[in-house]
Short mmCIF file of C-alpha atoms in Angstrom, two decimals:
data_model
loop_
_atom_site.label_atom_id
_atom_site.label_comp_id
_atom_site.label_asym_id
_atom_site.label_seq_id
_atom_site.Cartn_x
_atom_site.Cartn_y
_atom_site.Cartn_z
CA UNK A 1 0.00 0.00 0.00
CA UNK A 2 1.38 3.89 -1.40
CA UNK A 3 0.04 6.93 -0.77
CA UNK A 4 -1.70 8.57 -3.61
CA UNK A 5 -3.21 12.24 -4.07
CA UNK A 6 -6.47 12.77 -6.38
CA UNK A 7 -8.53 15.63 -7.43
CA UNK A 8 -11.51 15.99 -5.89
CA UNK A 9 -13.50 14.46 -8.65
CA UNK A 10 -10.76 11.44 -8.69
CA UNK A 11 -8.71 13.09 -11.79
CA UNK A 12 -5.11 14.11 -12.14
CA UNK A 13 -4.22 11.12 -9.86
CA UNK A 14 -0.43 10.85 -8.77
CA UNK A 15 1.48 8.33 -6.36
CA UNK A 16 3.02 10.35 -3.36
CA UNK A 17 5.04 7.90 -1.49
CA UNK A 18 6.36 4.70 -3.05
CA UNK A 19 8.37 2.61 -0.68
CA UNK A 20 8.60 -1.69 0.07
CA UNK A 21 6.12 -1.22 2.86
CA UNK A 22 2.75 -0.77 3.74
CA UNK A 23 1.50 3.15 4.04
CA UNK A 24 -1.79 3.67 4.87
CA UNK A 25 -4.03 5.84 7.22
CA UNK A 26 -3.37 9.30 5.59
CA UNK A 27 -4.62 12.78 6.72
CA UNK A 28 -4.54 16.43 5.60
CA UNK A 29 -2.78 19.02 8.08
CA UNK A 30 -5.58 21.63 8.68
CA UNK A 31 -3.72 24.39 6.11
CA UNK A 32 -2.83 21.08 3.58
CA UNK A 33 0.98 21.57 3.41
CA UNK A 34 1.60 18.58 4.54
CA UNK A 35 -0.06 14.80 5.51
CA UNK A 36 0.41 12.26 8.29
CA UNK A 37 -0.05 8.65 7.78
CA UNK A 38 1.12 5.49 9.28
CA UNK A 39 3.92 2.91 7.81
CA UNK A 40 5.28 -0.09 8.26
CA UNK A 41 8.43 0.77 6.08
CA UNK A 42 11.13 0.63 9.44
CA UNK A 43 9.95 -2.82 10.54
CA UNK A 44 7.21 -1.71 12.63
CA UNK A 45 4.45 0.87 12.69
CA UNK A 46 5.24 4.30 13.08
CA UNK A 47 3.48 7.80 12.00
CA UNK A 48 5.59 9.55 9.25
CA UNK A 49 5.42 13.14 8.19
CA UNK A 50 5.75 14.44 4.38
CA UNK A 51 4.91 17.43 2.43
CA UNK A 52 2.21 17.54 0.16
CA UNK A 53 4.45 17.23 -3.10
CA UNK A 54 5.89 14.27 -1.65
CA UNK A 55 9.06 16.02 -0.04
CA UNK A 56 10.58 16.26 3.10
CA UNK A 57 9.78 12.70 4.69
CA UNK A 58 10.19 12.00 8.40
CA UNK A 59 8.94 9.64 10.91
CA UNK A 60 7.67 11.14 13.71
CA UNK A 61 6.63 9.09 16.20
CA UNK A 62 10.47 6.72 16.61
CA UNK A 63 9.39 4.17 18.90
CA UNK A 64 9.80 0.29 18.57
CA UNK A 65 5.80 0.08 19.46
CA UNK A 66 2.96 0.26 16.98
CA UNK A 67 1.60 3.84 16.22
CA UNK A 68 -1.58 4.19 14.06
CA UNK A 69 -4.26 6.16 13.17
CA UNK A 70 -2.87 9.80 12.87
CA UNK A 71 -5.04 12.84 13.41
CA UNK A 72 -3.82 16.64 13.28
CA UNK A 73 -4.69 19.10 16.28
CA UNK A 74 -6.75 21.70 14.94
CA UNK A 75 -3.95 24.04 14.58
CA UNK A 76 -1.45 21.60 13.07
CA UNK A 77 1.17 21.87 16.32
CA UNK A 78 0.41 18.07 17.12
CA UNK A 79 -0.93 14.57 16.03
CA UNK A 80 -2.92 12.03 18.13
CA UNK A 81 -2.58 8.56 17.63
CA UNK A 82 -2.92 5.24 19.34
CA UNK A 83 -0.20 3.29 19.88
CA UNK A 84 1.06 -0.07 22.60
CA UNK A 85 3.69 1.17 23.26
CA UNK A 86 2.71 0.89 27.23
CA UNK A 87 3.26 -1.79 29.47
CA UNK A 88 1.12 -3.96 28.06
CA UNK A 89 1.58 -4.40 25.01
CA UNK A 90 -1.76 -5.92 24.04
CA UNK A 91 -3.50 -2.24 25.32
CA UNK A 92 -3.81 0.29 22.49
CA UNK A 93 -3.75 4.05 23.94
CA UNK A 94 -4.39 7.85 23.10
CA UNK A 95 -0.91 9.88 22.61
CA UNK A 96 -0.08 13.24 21.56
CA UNK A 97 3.27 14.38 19.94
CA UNK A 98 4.21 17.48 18.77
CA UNK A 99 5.24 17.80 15.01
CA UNK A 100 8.24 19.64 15.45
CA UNK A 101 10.12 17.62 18.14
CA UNK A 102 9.25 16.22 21.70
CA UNK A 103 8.02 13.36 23.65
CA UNK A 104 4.40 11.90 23.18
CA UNK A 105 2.54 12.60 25.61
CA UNK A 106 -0.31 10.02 26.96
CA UNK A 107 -3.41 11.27 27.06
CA UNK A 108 -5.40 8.46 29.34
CA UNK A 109 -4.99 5.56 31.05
CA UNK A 110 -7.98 3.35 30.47
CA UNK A 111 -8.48 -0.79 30.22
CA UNK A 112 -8.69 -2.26 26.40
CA UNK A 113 -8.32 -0.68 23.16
CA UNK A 114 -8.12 3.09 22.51
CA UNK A 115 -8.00 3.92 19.03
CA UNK A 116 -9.04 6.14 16.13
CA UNK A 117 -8.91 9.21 17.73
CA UNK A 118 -9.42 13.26 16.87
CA UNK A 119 -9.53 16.40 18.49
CA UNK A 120 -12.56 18.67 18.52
CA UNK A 121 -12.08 21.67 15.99
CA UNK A 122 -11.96 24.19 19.23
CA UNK A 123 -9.25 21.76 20.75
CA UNK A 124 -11.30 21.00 23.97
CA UNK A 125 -12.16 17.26 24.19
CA UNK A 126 -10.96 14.32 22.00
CA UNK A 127 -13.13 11.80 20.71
CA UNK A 128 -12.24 7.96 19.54
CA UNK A 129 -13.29 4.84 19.24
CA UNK A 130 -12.99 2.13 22.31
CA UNK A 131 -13.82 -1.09 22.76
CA UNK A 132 -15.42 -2.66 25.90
CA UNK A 133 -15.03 -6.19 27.48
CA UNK A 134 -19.00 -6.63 27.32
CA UNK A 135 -21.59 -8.08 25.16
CA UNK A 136 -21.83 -6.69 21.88
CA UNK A 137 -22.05 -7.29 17.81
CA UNK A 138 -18.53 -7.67 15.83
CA UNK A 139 -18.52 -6.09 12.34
CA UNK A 140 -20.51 -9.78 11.13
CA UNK A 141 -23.44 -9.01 13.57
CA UNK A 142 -22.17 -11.66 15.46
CA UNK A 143 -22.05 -11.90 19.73
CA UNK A 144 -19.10 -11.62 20.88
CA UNK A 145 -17.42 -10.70 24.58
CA UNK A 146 -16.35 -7.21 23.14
CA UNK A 147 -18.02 -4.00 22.47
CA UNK A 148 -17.34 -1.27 19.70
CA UNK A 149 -18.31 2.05 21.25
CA UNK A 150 -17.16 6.18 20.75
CA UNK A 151 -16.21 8.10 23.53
CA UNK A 152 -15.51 11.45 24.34
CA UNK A 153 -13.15 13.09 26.79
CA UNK A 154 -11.79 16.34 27.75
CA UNK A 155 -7.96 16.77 26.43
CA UNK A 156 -6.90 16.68 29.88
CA UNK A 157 -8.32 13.20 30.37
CA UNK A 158 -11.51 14.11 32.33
CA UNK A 159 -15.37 13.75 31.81
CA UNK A 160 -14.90 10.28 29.92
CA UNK A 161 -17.88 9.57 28.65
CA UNK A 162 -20.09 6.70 26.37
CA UNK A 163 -22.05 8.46 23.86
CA UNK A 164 -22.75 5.80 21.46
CA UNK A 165 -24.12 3.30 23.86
CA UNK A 166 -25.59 0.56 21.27
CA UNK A 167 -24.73 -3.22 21.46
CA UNK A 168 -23.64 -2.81 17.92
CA UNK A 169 -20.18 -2.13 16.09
CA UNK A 170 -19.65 1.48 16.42
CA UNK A 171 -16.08 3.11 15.47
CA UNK A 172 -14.87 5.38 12.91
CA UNK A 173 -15.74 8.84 14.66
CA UNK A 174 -14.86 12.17 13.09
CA UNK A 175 -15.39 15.61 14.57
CA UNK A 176 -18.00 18.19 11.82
CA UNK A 177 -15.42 21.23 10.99
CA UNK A 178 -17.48 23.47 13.41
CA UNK A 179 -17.92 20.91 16.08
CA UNK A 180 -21.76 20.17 15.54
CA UNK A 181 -22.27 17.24 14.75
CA UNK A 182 -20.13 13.93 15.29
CA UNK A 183 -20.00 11.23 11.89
CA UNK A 184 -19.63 7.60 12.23
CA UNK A 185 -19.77 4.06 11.22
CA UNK A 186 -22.37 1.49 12.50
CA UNK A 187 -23.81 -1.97 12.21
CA UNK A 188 -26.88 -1.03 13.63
CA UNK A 189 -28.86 -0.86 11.06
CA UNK A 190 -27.63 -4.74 9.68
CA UNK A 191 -24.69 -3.64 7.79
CA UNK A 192 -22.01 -0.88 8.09
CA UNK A 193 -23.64 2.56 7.67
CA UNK A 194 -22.86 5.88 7.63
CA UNK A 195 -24.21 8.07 10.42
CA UNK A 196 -23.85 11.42 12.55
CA UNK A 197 -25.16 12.49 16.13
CA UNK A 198 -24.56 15.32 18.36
CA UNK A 199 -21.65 15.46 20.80
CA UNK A 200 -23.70 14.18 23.10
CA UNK A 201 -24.84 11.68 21.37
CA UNK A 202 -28.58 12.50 20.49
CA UNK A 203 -29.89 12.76 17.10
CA UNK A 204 -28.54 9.71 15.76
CA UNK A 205 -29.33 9.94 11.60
CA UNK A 206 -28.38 7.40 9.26
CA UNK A 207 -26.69 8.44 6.02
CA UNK A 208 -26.62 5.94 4.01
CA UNK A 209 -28.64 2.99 2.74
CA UNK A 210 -26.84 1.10 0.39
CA UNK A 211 -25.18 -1.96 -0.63
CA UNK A 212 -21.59 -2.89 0.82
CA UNK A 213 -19.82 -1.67 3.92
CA UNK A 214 -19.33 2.54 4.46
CA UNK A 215 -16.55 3.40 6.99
CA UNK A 216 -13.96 5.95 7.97
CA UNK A 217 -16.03 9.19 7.21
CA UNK A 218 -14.17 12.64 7.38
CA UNK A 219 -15.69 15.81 6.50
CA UNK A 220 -14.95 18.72 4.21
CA UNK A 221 -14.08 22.03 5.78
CA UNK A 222 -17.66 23.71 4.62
CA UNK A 223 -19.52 20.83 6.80
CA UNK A 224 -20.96 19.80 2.74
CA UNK A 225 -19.77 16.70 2.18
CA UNK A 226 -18.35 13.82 3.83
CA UNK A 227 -15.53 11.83 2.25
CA UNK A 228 -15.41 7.89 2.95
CA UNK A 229 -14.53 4.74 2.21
CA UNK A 230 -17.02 1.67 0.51
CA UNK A 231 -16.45 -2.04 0.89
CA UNK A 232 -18.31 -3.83 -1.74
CA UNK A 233 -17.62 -7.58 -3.32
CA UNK A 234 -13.87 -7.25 -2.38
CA UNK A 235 -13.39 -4.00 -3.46
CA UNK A 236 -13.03 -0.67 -1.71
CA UNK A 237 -13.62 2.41 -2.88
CA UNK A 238 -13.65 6.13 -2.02
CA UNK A 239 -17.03 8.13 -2.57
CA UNK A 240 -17.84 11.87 -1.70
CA UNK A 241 -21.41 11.80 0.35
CA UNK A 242 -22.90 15.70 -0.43
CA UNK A 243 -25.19 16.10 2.55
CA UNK A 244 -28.56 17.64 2.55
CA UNK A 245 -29.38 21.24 3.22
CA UNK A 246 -30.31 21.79 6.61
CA UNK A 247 -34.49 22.52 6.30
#
């Protein structure tokens, strides 16, 4: 897996990265100079840094742990990403780094898997996916001893809190650019769905309706559209959702 840079209507497509190993997970800094994703390139994962033209690659993160799932700060002075780097091993957690040098920081200490994680657009709380040792649905719809759910927390750790609270698989969360709405994948409905609620998790809506498996929604910086990803007979895919007016 490469990391490649498209139009937004899919032309003028160009290969940014080309390297032996896998790169994946890749996100826009908030002014689009330059993109974060996560590679396997150095043996193990790790979050790299490079400039939108391809230029200027650099990994980041430098630990012999797995880091994953890269998100900017609003401001573009940090990235958050999960990583097991603790003393277990088997425990994903929440970090924060600073792009331009220093130590990650760890933003909670909480039991099972911590990942997928962003920070709010006024830089307040962070939200991410975690799952629970309880009764729940895996991505089949099948029982299983471990529940999918989104949190939200303050950035100083505080006011953790459950706000998808549905037996189903629930991950994928991303923050609306003015902080209004929450977007993310569920199961709920019998297959994987788009959907968005409010931060406090009212107003669940479903967005889509269709064949195949959506995930991994992000939205565009007008709040119009909502990029993501669809899984359908082996195949994935990226489509542009253009969300209704509001009435």
């Amino acid at each position: 897996s490469d990391i490649y840079i498209a139009d937004v209507d899919g032309s003028n497509l160009r290969q940014l990265v080309n390297n032996p190993g896998n790169d994946l997970t890749p996100v826009w800094s908030p002014d689009g100079r330059r993109i974060a994703f996560q590679s396997d390139r150095d043996g193990n994962e790790e979050i790299y840094l490079v400039n939108a033209d391809g230029t200027g690659l650099r990994n980041l993160t430098r630990n012999p742990a797995n880091d994953g799932h890269p998100k900017w700060s609003p401001d573009g002075s940090s990235i958050i990403f999960n990583s097991n780097r603790g003393a277990d091993s088997t425990d994903e957690e929440m970090y924060e780094i600073p792009v331009d040098g220093g130590s990650a920081r760890l933003l909670v200490q909480l039991p099972g898997w911590d990942t997928y994680a962003s920070i709010e657009p006024n830089g307040r709380r962070v939200l991410w996916r975690r799952v629970l040792n309880e009764t729940g649905f895996d991505g089949n719809l099948g029982i299983t001893g471990r529940n999918s759910e989104i949190f939200i927390m303050g950035r100083d750790g505080t006011a953790v809190t459950n706000i998808s609270r549905n037996a189903a698989f629930d991950g994928w969360p991303s923050w609306s650019a003015d902080g209004t709405r929450i977007a993310f994948a569920s199961n709920r409905s019998g297959r994987f769905q788009l959907h968005t609620m409010l931060p406090d998790g009212t107003d669940v809506r479903q967005l889509t309706n269709a064949p195949g498996s959506f995930t991994k929604p992000i939205w565009s910086p007008d709040g119009t559209k909502i990029v993501c990803t669809r899984t359908l007979d082996g195949n994935v895919e990226i489509f542009v959702l253009v969300l209704p007016r509001p009435q």
